Coordinates of N, CA and C and ligand atoms in Angstrom, one line a residue:
M161 N -53.3 -48.3 -10.8 CA -52.6 -47.1 -11.2 C -52.4 -47.2 -12.7
S162 N -52.7 -46.1 -13.4 CA -52.5 -46.1 -14.8 C -51.0 -46.1 -15.1
S163 N -50.6 -46.5 -16.4 CA -49.3 -46.9 -16.7 C -48.3 -45.7 -16.6
T164 N -48.7 -44.6 -17.1 CA -47.8 -43.4 -17.1 C -48.6 -42.2 -16.9
S165 N -47.9 -41.0 -17.1 CA -48.6 -39.8 -16.9 C -49.6 -39.4 -18.0
E166 N -49.6 -40.2 -19.1 CA -50.5 -39.9 -20.2 C -51.9 -40.2 -19.6
G167 N -52.9 -39.5 -20.1 CA -54.3 -39.7 -19.7 C -54.6 -39.2 -18.3
G168 N -53.8 -38.2 -17.9 CA -54.2 -37.5 -16.7 C -53.7 -38.0 -15.4
S169 N -52.9 -39.1 -15.3 CA -52.4 -39.5 -14.0 C -51.2 -38.6 -13.7
R170 N -50.6 -38.9 -12.5 CA -49.6 -38.0 -12.0 C -48.2 -38.2 -12.6
P171 N -47.4 -37.1 -12.4 CA -46.1 -37.1 -13.0 C -45.1 -38.1 -12.4
I172 N -43.9 -38.2 -13.1 CA -42.8 -39.0 -12.6 C -41.9 -38.0 -11.9
A173 N -41.6 -38.3 -10.6 CA -40.6 -37.4 -9.9 C -39.3 -38.1 -10.0
I174 N -38.3 -37.3 -10.4 CA -36.9 -37.9 -10.5 C -36.1 -37.3 -9.3
I175 N -35.9 -38.2 -8.3 CA -35.3 -37.7 -7.1 C -33.8 -37.8 -7.3
G176 N -33.1 -36.6 -7.1 CA -31.7 -36.5 -7.5 C -31.7 -36.2 -8.9
G177 N -32.7 -35.6 -9.5 CA -32.8 -35.4 -10.9 C -31.9 -34.3 -11.5
T178 N -31.0 -33.7 -10.6 CA -30.2 -32.6 -11.1 C -28.8 -33.2 -11.6
G179 N -28.6 -34.5 -11.4 CA -27.3 -35.1 -11.9 C -27.5 -35.6 -13.3
P180 N -26.4 -36.1 -14.0 CA -26.5 -36.5 -15.4 C -27.5 -37.6 -15.6
A181 N -27.6 -38.6 -14.7 CA -28.5 -39.8 -15.0 C -29.9 -39.3 -14.9
G182 N -30.3 -38.5 -13.9 CA -31.7 -38.1 -13.8 C -32.1 -37.1 -14.9
M183 N -31.1 -36.2 -15.2 CA -31.4 -35.2 -16.3 C -31.6 -35.9 -17.6
G184 N -30.8 -37.0 -17.9 CA -30.9 -37.7 -19.2 C -32.3 -38.4 -19.3
L185 N -32.7 -39.1 -18.2 CA -34.0 -39.8 -18.2 C -35.1 -38.8 -18.4
A186 N -35.0 -37.6 -17.6 CA -36.0 -36.6 -17.7 C -36.2 -36.1 -19.1
L187 N -35.1 -35.9 -19.8 CA -35.1 -35.3 -21.1 C -35.8 -36.3 -22.1
R188 N -35.5 -37.6 -22.0 CA -36.0 -38.6 -22.9 C -37.5 -38.7 -22.6
W189 N -37.9 -38.8 -21.3 CA -39.3 -39.0 -21.0 C -40.1 -37.7 -21.3
A190 N -39.5 -36.6 -21.1 CA -40.3 -35.3 -21.4 C -40.5 -35.3 -22.9
R191 N -39.6 -35.7 -23.7 CA -39.8 -35.7 -25.2 C -40.8 -36.7 -25.5
A192 N -41.0 -37.7 -24.7 CA -42.0 -38.8 -25.0 C -43.4 -38.4 -24.5
G193 N -43.5 -37.2 -23.9 CA -44.8 -36.7 -23.5 C -45.1 -36.9 -22.0
E194 N -44.2 -37.4 -21.2 CA -44.4 -37.6 -19.8 C -44.3 -36.3 -19.0
A195 N -45.0 -36.2 -18.0 CA -44.9 -35.0 -17.1 C -43.8 -35.4 -16.0
I196 N -42.8 -34.5 -15.9 CA -41.6 -34.8 -15.1 C -41.5 -33.7 -14.0
I197 N -41.2 -34.2 -12.8 CA -40.8 -33.3 -11.7 C -39.3 -33.6 -11.4
I198 N -38.5 -32.6 -11.5 CA -37.1 -32.8 -11.1 C -37.0 -32.5 -9.6
G199 N -36.5 -33.5 -8.9 CA -36.3 -33.3 -7.4 C -34.9 -33.1 -7.1
S200 N -34.7 -32.2 -6.0 CA -33.4 -31.9 -5.6 C -33.4 -31.6 -4.1
R201 N -32.3 -31.6 -3.4 CA -32.3 -31.1 -2.0 C -32.5 -29.6 -2.0
D202 N -32.3 -29.0 -3.1 CA -32.4 -27.5 -3.2 C -33.4 -27.2 -4.3
E203 N -34.5 -26.5 -3.8 CA -35.6 -26.2 -4.7 C -35.2 -25.4 -6.0
Q204 N -34.3 -24.4 -5.7 CA -33.9 -23.5 -6.8 C -33.1 -24.3 -7.8
R205 N -32.2 -25.2 -7.4 CA -31.5 -26.1 -8.3 C -32.4 -26.9 -9.1
A206 N -33.4 -27.4 -8.5 CA -34.4 -28.3 -9.2 C -35.1 -27.4 -10.3
Q207 N -35.4 -26.2 -9.9 CA -36.2 -25.4 -10.9 C -35.3 -25.0 -12.1
S208 N -34.0 -24.7 -11.8 CA -33.1 -24.3 -12.9 C -32.8 -25.4 -13.8
T209 N -32.7 -26.6 -13.2 CA -32.4 -27.8 -14.0 C -33.6 -28.1 -14.8
A210 N -34.8 -28.0 -14.2 CA -36.1 -28.2 -15.0 C -36.1 -27.3 -16.2
A211 N -35.8 -26.0 -16.0 CA -35.8 -25.0 -17.1 C -34.8 -25.4 -18.2
A212 N -33.7 -25.9 -17.8 CA -32.6 -26.3 -18.8 C -33.1 -27.5 -19.6
I213 N -33.8 -28.5 -18.9 CA -34.3 -29.6 -19.7 C -35.4 -29.2 -20.6
K214 N -36.2 -28.3 -20.2 CA -37.3 -27.8 -21.0 C -36.8 -27.2 -22.3
V215 N -35.7 -26.4 -22.2 CA -35.1 -25.8 -23.4 C -34.7 -26.9 -24.4
K216 N -34.1 -28.0 -23.9 CA -33.7 -29.1 -24.8 C -34.8 -29.9 -25.3
A217 N -35.8 -30.1 -24.4 CA -37.0 -31.0 -24.8 C -38.0 -30.3 -25.7
G218 N -38.0 -29.0 -25.6 CA -39.0 -28.2 -26.4 C -40.0 -27.6 -25.4
N219 N -40.6 -26.5 -25.9 CA -41.4 -25.7 -25.0 C -42.7 -26.4 -24.5
L220 N -43.1 -27.4 -25.3 CA -44.4 -28.1 -24.9 C -44.1 -29.1 -23.8
A221 N -42.8 -29.3 -23.5 CA -42.5 -30.3 -22.5 C -43.0 -29.9 -21.1
N222 N -43.4 -30.9 -20.4 CA -44.0 -30.6 -19.0 C -43.0 -31.0 -18.0
V223 N -42.1 -30.1 -17.6 CA -41.0 -30.3 -16.7 C -41.0 -29.2 -15.6
S224 N -41.1 -29.6 -14.4 CA -41.0 -28.7 -13.3 C -40.0 -29.1 -12.3
G225 N -39.7 -28.3 -11.3 CA -38.7 -28.6 -10.3 C -39.2 -28.4 -8.9
M226 N -38.9 -29.3 -8.0 CA -39.3 -29.1 -6.6 C -38.2 -29.7 -5.7
E227 N -38.3 -29.3 -4.4 CA -37.5 -30.0 -3.4 C -37.9 -31.5 -3.3
N228 N -37.0 -32.4 -3.0 CA -37.2 -33.8 -3.1 C -38.5 -34.3 -2.4
S229 N -38.8 -33.9 -1.2 CA -40.0 -34.4 -0.5 C -41.3 -33.9 -1.2
A230 N -41.3 -32.7 -1.6 CA -42.5 -32.2 -2.3 C -42.6 -32.9 -3.6
A231 N -41.5 -33.2 -4.3 CA -41.6 -34.0 -5.6 C -42.2 -35.4 -5.3
C232 N -41.8 -36.0 -4.2 CA -42.3 -37.3 -3.8 C -43.8 -37.3 -3.6
E233 N -44.3 -36.2 -2.9 CA -45.7 -36.1 -2.6 C -46.6 -35.9 -3.8
A234 N -45.9 -35.3 -4.9 CA -46.7 -35.0 -6.1 C -46.7 -36.1 -7.1
A235 N -46.1 -37.2 -6.9 CA -46.0 -38.2 -7.9 C -46.3 -39.6 -7.4
D236 N -46.7 -40.5 -8.4 CA -47.0 -41.9 -8.1 C -45.8 -42.7 -8.5
I237 N -44.9 -42.2 -9.3 CA -43.7 -42.9 -9.7 C -42.5 -42.1 -9.3
L238 N -41.6 -42.7 -8.5 CA -40.4 -42.0 -8.2 C -39.2 -42.7 -8.9
M239 N -38.4 -41.9 -9.5 CA -37.2 -42.5 -10.1 C -36.0 -42.0 -9.3
L240 N -35.3 -42.9 -8.7 CA -34.2 -42.5 -7.8 C -32.9 -42.5 -8.5
T241 N -32.2 -41.4 -8.6 CA -30.9 -41.3 -9.3 C -30.0 -40.5 -8.4
V242 N -29.6 -41.1 -7.3 CA -28.6 -40.4 -6.4 C -27.4 -41.4 -6.3
P243 N -26.2 -40.8 -5.9 CA -25.1 -41.7 -5.6 C -25.4 -42.7 -4.5
F244 N -24.7 -43.9 -4.5 CA -25.0 -44.9 -3.4 C -24.8 -44.3 -2.0
E245 N -23.8 -43.4 -1.8 CA -23.5 -42.9 -0.5 C -24.7 -42.0 0.0
G246 N -25.5 -41.5 -0.9 CA -26.6 -40.7 -0.4 C -28.0 -41.5 -0.4
Q247 N -28.0 -42.7 -0.9 CA -29.3 -43.4 -1.1 C -30.0 -43.7 0.2
A248 N -29.4 -44.3 1.2 CA -30.1 -44.7 2.4 C -30.6 -43.5 3.2
G249 N -29.7 -42.5 3.4 CA -30.1 -41.3 4.1 C -31.2 -40.6 3.5
L250 N -31.2 -40.5 2.2 CA -32.3 -39.8 1.5 C -33.6 -40.5 1.6
L251 N -33.5 -41.8 1.5 CA -34.8 -42.6 1.6 C -35.4 -42.5 3.0
K252 N -34.5 -42.5 4.0 CA -35.0 -42.4 5.4 C -35.7 -41.0 5.5
Q253 N -35.1 -40.0 4.9 CA -35.6 -38.7 5.1 C -37.0 -38.5 4.3
L254 N -37.1 -39.3 3.2 CA -38.3 -39.1 2.3 C -39.4 -40.1 2.7
K255 N -39.2 -41.0 3.7 CA -40.1 -42.0 4.0 C -41.6 -41.5 4.2
S256 N -41.6 -40.4 5.0 CA -43.0 -39.9 5.3 C -43.7 -39.2 4.1
A257 N -42.9 -39.0 3.1 CA -43.5 -38.3 1.9 C -44.0 -39.4 0.9
M258 N -43.7 -40.7 1.2 CA -44.1 -41.7 0.2 C -45.4 -42.4 0.7
E259 N -46.4 -42.4 -0.2 CA -47.7 -43.0 0.0 C -47.6 -44.5 -0.4
P260 N -48.3 -45.4 0.4 CA -48.5 -46.8 -0.1 C -49.1 -46.8 -1.5
G261 N -48.6 -47.7 -2.3 CA -49.2 -47.8 -3.7 C -48.3 -47.1 -4.8
I262 N -47.3 -46.3 -4.3 CA -46.4 -45.7 -5.3 C -45.3 -46.7 -5.7
I263 N -44.6 -46.3 -6.8 CA -43.5 -47.2 -7.3 C -42.2 -46.4 -7.2
L264 N -41.2 -47.0 -6.6 CA -39.9 -46.4 -6.6 C -39.0 -47.2 -7.5
I265 N -38.5 -46.5 -8.6 CA -37.6 -47.2 -9.5 C -36.2 -46.7 -9.1
D266 N -35.3 -47.7 -8.8 CA -34.0 -47.4 -8.3 C -32.9 -47.7 -9.4
A267 N -32.1 -46.7 -9.6 CA -31.0 -46.9 -10.6 C -29.7 -46.8 -9.9
T268 N -29.7 -46.8 -8.6 CA -28.4 -46.6 -7.8 C -27.4 -47.8 -8.1
V269 N -26.2 -47.4 -8.3 CA -25.2 -48.4 -8.5 C -24.2 -48.3 -7.3
P270 N -24.0 -49.3 -6.5 CA -23.1 -49.2 -5.4 C -21.6 -49.4 -6.0
L271 N -20.9 -48.4 -6.0 CA -19.5 -48.4 -6.6 C -18.5 -48.1 -5.5
A272 N -17.4 -48.7 -5.6 CA -16.3 -48.5 -4.6 C -15.9 -47.0 -4.5
A273 N -16.2 -46.2 -5.6 CA -16.0 -44.8 -5.6 C -16.7 -44.1 -4.4
S274 N -17.8 -44.7 -3.9 CA -18.5 -44.1 -2.8 C -17.7 -44.1 -1.5
V275 N -16.7 -45.0 -1.4 CA -15.8 -45.1 -0.2 C -14.4 -44.8 -0.6
G276 N -14.2 -44.0 -1.6 CA -12.8 -43.6 -2.0 C -12.1 -44.6 -2.9
G277 N -12.8 -45.6 -3.4 CA -12.2 -46.6 -4.3 C -12.5 -46.3 -5.8
R278 N -12.4 -47.3 -6.6 CA -12.5 -47.1 -8.0 C -14.0 -47.2 -8.5
A279 N -14.3 -46.4 -9.5 CA -15.7 -46.4 -10.0 C -15.9 -47.7 -10.9
S280 N -14.8 -48.4 -11.2 CA -14.9 -49.6 -12.0 C -15.0 -50.8 -11.1
R281 N -15.2 -50.6 -9.8 CA -15.3 -51.8 -8.9 C -16.6 -51.7 -8.1
P282 N -17.4 -52.7 -8.1 CA -18.7 -52.7 -7.3 C -18.4 -52.8 -5.8
L283 N -19.3 -52.3 -5.1 CA -19.3 -52.3 -3.6 C -20.3 -53.4 -3.1
G284 N -19.8 -54.2 -2.2 CA -20.8 -55.1 -1.6 C -21.8 -54.4 -0.7
V285 N -23.1 -54.9 -0.8 CA -24.1 -54.3 0.0 C -24.7 -55.4 0.8
W286 N -24.9 -55.2 2.1 CA -25.3 -56.3 3.0 C -26.6 -57.0 2.5
Q287 N -27.6 -56.1 2.0 CA -28.9 -56.7 1.5 C -28.7 -57.4 0.2
G288 N -27.6 -57.3 -0.5 CA -27.4 -57.9 -1.8 C -27.3 -56.9 -2.9
S289 N -28.0 -55.8 -2.8 CA -27.9 -54.8 -3.9 C -28.5 -53.5 -3.3
A290 N -28.2 -52.4 -4.0 CA -28.7 -51.1 -3.6 C -30.2 -51.1 -3.7
A291 N -30.8 -51.8 -4.7 CA -32.2 -51.9 -4.8 C -32.9 -52.6 -3.6
Q292 N -32.2 -53.7 -3.2 CA -32.8 -54.4 -2.0 C -32.6 -53.6 -0.7
Q293 N -31.6 -52.8 -0.7 CA -31.5 -51.8 0.5 C -32.6 -50.8 0.4
A294 N -32.9 -50.3 -0.8 CA -34.0 -49.4 -0.9 C -35.3 -50.0 -0.5
A295 N -35.5 -51.3 -0.8 CA -36.8 -52.0 -0.5 C -37.0 -52.1 1.0
E296 N -35.8 -52.2 1.7 CA -35.9 -52.3 3.2 C -36.3 -50.9 3.8
L297 N -36.0 -49.9 3.1 CA -36.1 -48.5 3.7 C -37.4 -47.8 3.3
V298 N -38.1 -48.3 2.3 CA -39.4 -47.6 1.9 C -40.5 -48.1 2.8
P299 N -41.6 -47.3 2.9 CA -42.7 -47.7 3.7 C -43.4 -48.9 3.1
K300 N -44.1 -49.7 3.9 CA -44.9 -50.8 3.4 C -45.8 -50.4 2.3
G301 N -46.0 -51.2 1.3 CA -46.9 -50.8 0.2 C -46.3 -50.1 -0.9
V302 N -45.0 -49.7 -0.8 CA -44.3 -49.0 -1.9 C -43.5 -50.1 -2.6
S303 N -43.7 -50.2 -3.9 CA -43.0 -51.3 -4.7 C -41.7 -50.7 -5.3
V304 N -40.7 -51.6 -5.1 CA -39.4 -51.1 -5.6 C -39.0 -51.9 -6.9
V305 N -38.6 -51.2 -7.9 CA -38.1 -51.8 -9.1 C -36.7 -51.3 -9.3
A306 N -35.8 -52.2 -9.8 CA -34.5 -51.9 -10.2 C -34.4 -51.8 -11.7
A307 N -33.9 -50.7 -12.2 CA -33.8 -50.5 -13.7 C -32.9 -49.3 -14.0
F308 N -32.5 -49.2 -15.3 CA -31.8 -48.1 -15.9 C -30.3 -48.0 -15.4
H309 N -29.7 -49.0 -14.8 CA -28.4 -49.0 -14.3 C -27.3 -48.9 -15.4
N310 N -27.7 -49.5 -16.6 CA -26.7 -49.8 -17.6 C -26.8 -48.8 -18.8
L311 N -27.6 -47.7 -18.6 CA -27.8 -46.7 -19.6 C -26.8 -45.5 -19.4
S312 N -26.0 -45.1 -20.4 CA -25.1 -44.0 -20.2 C -25.8 -42.7 -20.2
A313 N -25.5 -41.9 -19.1 CA -26.1 -40.6 -19.0 C -25.7 -39.7 -20.2
D314 N -24.5 -39.9 -20.6 CA -24.0 -39.0 -21.7 C -24.9 -39.3 -23.0
L315 N -25.2 -40.5 -23.2 CA -26.0 -40.8 -24.4 C -27.4 -40.4 -24.2
L316 N -27.9 -40.6 -23.0 CA -29.3 -40.1 -22.7 C -29.5 -38.6 -22.9
S317 N -28.4 -37.9 -22.6 CA -28.6 -36.4 -22.7 C -28.4 -35.9 -24.2
G318 N -28.2 -36.8 -25.1 CA -28.1 -36.4 -26.5 C -29.4 -36.6 -27.2
D319 N -29.3 -36.6 -28.6 CA -30.5 -36.6 -29.4 C -30.6 -37.9 -30.1
D320 N -29.6 -38.7 -30.2 CA -29.6 -40.0 -31.0 C -30.3 -41.1 -30.2
P321 N -30.9 -42.1 -30.9 CA -31.4 -43.2 -30.2 C -30.3 -44.0 -29.5
L322 N -30.6 -44.6 -28.4 CA -29.6 -45.4 -27.7 C -29.5 -46.8 -28.3
D323 N -28.5 -47.5 -28.0 CA -28.4 -48.9 -28.5 C -28.1 -49.7 -27.2
C324 N -29.2 -49.9 -26.5 CA -29.0 -50.6 -25.2 C -30.3 -51.2 -24.7
D325 N -30.2 -52.3 -24.0 CA -31.3 -52.9 -23.3 C -31.3 -52.5 -21.8
V326 N -32.5 -52.4 -21.2 CA -32.7 -52.1 -19.8 C -33.3 -53.3 -19.1
V327 N -32.5 -53.9 -18.2 CA -33.0 -55.1 -17.5 C -33.8 -54.6 -16.3
V328 N -35.0 -55.1 -16.2 CA -35.9 -54.6 -15.1 C -36.2 -55.7 -14.1
C329 N -35.9 -55.5 -12.8 CA -36.1 -56.5 -11.8 C -37.0 -56.0 -10.7
S330 N -38.0 -56.8 -10.3 CA -38.9 -56.4 -9.2 C -39.6 -57.6 -8.7
D331 N -40.1 -57.5 -7.5 CA -41.0 -58.6 -7.0 C -42.4 -58.2 -7.2
D332 N -42.7 -57.1 -7.8 CA -44.1 -56.6 -8.1 C -44.2 -56.6 -9.7
P333 N -44.9 -57.6 -10.2 CA -45.0 -57.7 -11.7 C -45.7 -56.5 -12.3
D334 N -46.6 -55.9 -11.7 CA -47.3 -54.7 -12.3 C -46.3 -53.5 -12.3
A335 N -45.6 -53.3 -11.3 CA -44.6 -52.2 -11.2 C -43.5 -52.5 -12.2
A336 N -43.1 -53.7 -12.4 CA -42.1 -54.0 -13.4 C -42.6 -53.8 -14.8
Q337 N -43.8 -54.1 -15.1 CA -44.4 -53.9 -16.4 C -44.5 -52.4 -16.7
L338 N -44.9 -51.6 -15.7 CA -45.0 -50.1 -16.0 C -43.6 -49.6 -16.2
T339 N -42.6 -50.1 -15.5 CA -41.2 -49.6 -15.7 C -40.7 -50.0 -17.1
R340 N -41.1 -51.2 -17.5 CA -40.6 -51.6 -18.9 C -41.3 -50.7 -19.9
E341 N -42.5 -50.3 -19.7 CA -43.2 -49.4 -20.7 C -42.4 -48.1 -20.7
L342 N -42.0 -47.6 -19.5 CA -41.3 -46.3 -19.5 C -39.9 -46.5 -20.2
A343 N -39.3 -47.6 -20.0 CA -38.0 -47.8 -20.7 C -38.1 -47.8 -22.2
A344 N -39.2 -48.4 -22.6 CA -39.4 -48.5 -24.1 C -39.8 -47.2 -24.7
K345 N -40.0 -46.2 -23.9 CA -40.3 -44.8 -24.5 C -39.0 -44.1 -24.8
I346 N -37.9 -44.7 -24.4 CA -36.6 -44.1 -24.8 C -36.1 -44.7 -26.1
P347 N -36.0 -43.8 -27.2 CA -35.7 -44.4 -28.5 C -34.4 -45.3 -28.4
G348 N -34.5 -46.5 -29.1 CA -33.4 -47.4 -29.1 C -33.3 -48.3 -28.0
V349 N -34.1 -48.2 -27.0 CA -34.0 -49.0 -25.7 C -35.1 -50.1 -25.8
R350 N -34.7 -51.3 -25.5 CA -35.7 -52.4 -25.2 C -35.6 -52.7 -23.7
A351 N -36.8 -53.0 -23.2 CA -36.8 -53.4 -21.8 C -36.9 -54.9 -21.7
V352 N -36.1 -55.5 -20.8 CA -36.1 -57.0 -20.6 C -36.6 -57.3 -19.2
D353 N -37.5 -58.3 -19.1 CA -38.0 -58.7 -17.8 C -36.8 -59.5 -17.2
G354 N -36.2 -58.9 -16.1 CA -35.1 -59.5 -15.5 C -35.4 -60.3 -14.2
G355 N -36.7 -60.5 -14.0 CA -37.1 -61.3 -12.8 C -37.1 -60.6 -11.5
K356 N -36.9 -61.3 -10.5 CA -37.0 -60.8 -9.1 C -36.0 -59.7 -8.8
L357 N -36.4 -58.9 -7.7 CA -35.5 -57.8 -7.3 C -34.1 -58.3 -6.9
E358 N -34.0 -59.5 -6.4 CA -32.7 -60.0 -6.0 C -31.7 -60.0 -7.2
N359 N -32.2 -60.1 -8.4 CA -31.3 -60.1 -9.6 C -30.7 -58.7 -9.8
A360 N -31.2 -57.7 -9.1 CA -30.6 -56.4 -9.2 C -29.1 -56.4 -8.9
R361 N -28.7 -57.3 -8.0 CA -27.2 -57.3 -7.6 C -26.4 -57.5 -8.9
I362 N -26.9 -58.3 -9.8 CA -26.1 -58.6 -11.0 C -26.1 -57.5 -11.9
V363 N -27.3 -56.9 -12.1 CA -27.4 -55.8 -13.1 C -26.6 -54.6 -12.6
E364 N -26.7 -54.3 -11.3 CA -25.9 -53.2 -10.8 C -24.4 -53.4 -11.0
Q365 N -23.9 -54.6 -10.8 CA -22.5 -54.9 -11.0 C -22.0 -54.7 -12.4
I366 N -22.9 -55.0 -13.4 CA -22.6 -54.8 -14.8 C -22.1 -53.4 -15.1
T367 N -22.7 -52.5 -14.3 CA -22.4 -51.1 -14.6 C -20.9 -50.8 -14.2
A368 N -20.4 -51.5 -13.2 CA -19.0 -51.3 -12.9 C -18.1 -51.8 -14.0
L369 N -18.5 -52.9 -14.6 CA -17.8 -53.4 -15.8 C -17.9 -52.4 -16.9
L370 N -19.1 -51.8 -17.2 CA -19.2 -50.9 -18.3 C -18.3 -49.7 -18.1
I371 N -18.3 -49.2 -16.8 CA -17.4 -48.0 -16.5 C -16.0 -48.3 -16.8
G372 N -15.5 -49.5 -16.4 CA -14.2 -50.0 -16.7 C -13.9 -50.0 -18.2
L373 N -14.9 -50.5 -19.0 CA -14.7 -50.6 -20.4 C -14.7 -49.2 -21.0
N374 N -15.5 -48.3 -20.5 CA -15.5 -46.9 -21.0 C -14.1 -46.2 -20.8
I375 N -13.6 -46.5 -19.6 CA -12.2 -45.9 -19.3 C -11.2 -46.5 -20.2
R376 N -11.3 -47.8 -20.4 CA -10.2 -48.5 -21.2 C -10.3 -48.1 -22.7
H377 N -11.6 -48.1 -23.2 CA -11.7 -47.9 -24.6 C -12.3 -46.5 -25.0
K378 N -12.5 -45.7 -24.0 CA -13.0 -44.3 -24.3 C -14.3 -44.3 -25.1
G379 N -15.3 -44.9 -24.5 CA -16.6 -45.0 -25.2 C -17.8 -44.9 -24.2
H380 N -19.0 -45.3 -24.7 CA -20.2 -45.2 -23.8 C -20.8 -46.6 -24.0
A381 N -20.3 -47.6 -23.2 CA -20.8 -48.9 -23.4 C -22.2 -49.1 -22.8
G382 N -22.9 -50.1 -23.5 CA -24.2 -50.5 -23.0 C -24.3 -52.0 -23.2
I383 N -25.5 -52.5 -22.9 CA -25.7 -54.0 -23.1 C -26.9 -54.3 -24.0
R384 N -26.8 -55.4 -24.7 CA -27.9 -56.0 -25.4 C -28.1 -57.4 -25.0
I385 N -29.3 -57.9 -24.6 CA -29.5 -59.2 -24.3 C -30.2 -59.9 -25.5
T386 N -29.5 -60.9 -26.1 CA -30.0 -61.5 -27.3 C -30.5 -62.9 -27.1
G387 N -31.2 -63.4 -28.1 CA -31.6 -64.9 -28.0 C -32.8 -65.2 -27.3
L388 N -33.6 -64.2 -26.8 CA -34.8 -64.4 -26.0 C -36.0 -64.3 -26.9
P389 N -37.1 -64.9 -26.6 CA -38.4 -64.7 -27.4 C -38.9 -63.3 -27.2
A390 N -39.7 -62.8 -28.1 CA -40.2 -61.4 -28.1 C -40.9 -61.1 -26.7
T391 N -41.5 -62.1 -26.1 CA -42.3 -61.9 -24.8 C -41.3 -61.4 -23.7
A392 N -40.0 -61.7 -23.8 CA -39.1 -61.2 -22.8 C -38.9 -59.7 -22.8
Y393 N -39.2 -59.1 -23.9 CA -39.0 -57.7 -24.1 C -40.2 -56.8 -23.9
R394 N -41.3 -57.4 -23.4 CA -42.5 -56.6 -23.2 C -42.8 -56.3 -21.8
Ligands
NAP645 N1 -24.1 -41.2 -14.7 C1 -24.4 -42.3 -15.4 O1 -24.1 -42.5 -16.6 C2 -25.2 -43.4 -14.7 C3 -25.8 -44.4 -15.4 C4 -26.6 -45.4 -14.8 C5 -26.8 -45.3 -13.4 N2 -26.2 -44.3 -12.7 C6 -26.4 -44.2 -11.2 O2 -27.4 -43.3 -11.0 C7 -27.2 -42.5 -9.8 C8 -27.0 -41.1 -10.2 O3 -26.0 -40.9 -11.1 P1 -25.4 -39.4 -11.4 O4 -24.2 -39.6 -12.2 O5 -26.5 -38.6 -12.0 O6 -25.0 -39.0 -9.9 P2 -24.6 -37.6 -9.3 O7 -24.5 -36.5 -10.3 O8 -23.4 -37.8 -8.4 O9 -25.8 -37.3 -8.3 C9 -27.1 -37.0 -8.8 C10 -27.8 -36.1 -7.8 O10 -27.9 -36.7 -6.5 C11 -28.0 -35.6 -5.5 N3 -27.1 -36.0 -4.5 C12 -25.7 -36.1 -4.5 N4 -25.2 -36.6 -3.3 C13 -26.3 -36.7 -2.5 C14 -26.5 -37.2 -1.2 N5 -25.4 -37.5 -0.4 N6 -27.7 -37.2 -0.7 C15 -28.8 -36.9 -1.4 N7 -28.7 -36.5 -2.7 C16 -27.5 -36.4 -3.2 C17 -27.5 -34.4 -6.2 O11 -28.6 -33.5 -6.4 P3 -29.0 -32.3 -5.5 O12 -27.6 -31.8 -4.9 O13 -29.6 -31.3 -6.4 O14 -29.9 -32.8 -4.4 C18 -27.0 -34.8 -7.5 O15 -27.1 -33.9 -8.6 C19 -25.9 -43.2 -9.2 O16 -26.2 -44.1 -8.3 C20 -25.2 -43.8 -10.4 O17 -24.4 -44.9 -10.0 C21 -25.5 -43.3 -13.3

């Protein structure tokens, strides 16, 4: 599989792309020249969101909107940006639309808010993390990568470079590499090789801490990993 949509390969489908996290990633990748499909449970909402992103990204941006399963079928890379309470049900529903060989990048953060608790508290997941739950639910041959949990959607939807690292975890080194390349297309972002998918449980929980810091200090917190050799960021 080629690394990204440059050079004629297929677009990135953002499943649940009508929310702040999906829209922010779509905007940044559209500006970087990637072809983006916004996925939604509602085709019209997907199309109107895609049109709004195009206005911000510029007329040359390649952004379209489709119902989630059609978006899955049209892409080799799926970016999942739905709340934890919708993740399992949606993945079960989309299973038949996922071809072996595709990559699913999961940004789902399991927060207690999903069960009526606080957004600043993580939720325990039987499999260890939301990403590991996703890996159990996708068809055989689909690679799951955990990434983008610690990026603020508010900052992604702006114009300034971000000041944040993206820790990428996966059991598939090629899928992880491709995801790190996508992360590095967002201005100000460095991608860090975070090792195996099981490490996603730690990365997901950091987001609960960041949300708590944002509430306490009224900001948009992110993380930087320092002290590693340059190879860790490629
Ligand atoms: N917001 C952030 O700053 C941020 C940062 C990092 C990671 N995250 C994580 O990224 C994910 C998305 O965040 P968000 O703030 O964009 O979330 P969101 O606005 O609550 O949801 C995103 C989209 O998911 C779809 N959706 C909602 N409930 C669903 C359900 N039960 N089943 C299927 N689809 C559903 C909706 O799209 P349609 O109604 O159009 O289908 C919605 O627009 C979350 O897991 C969050 O923890 C968020």
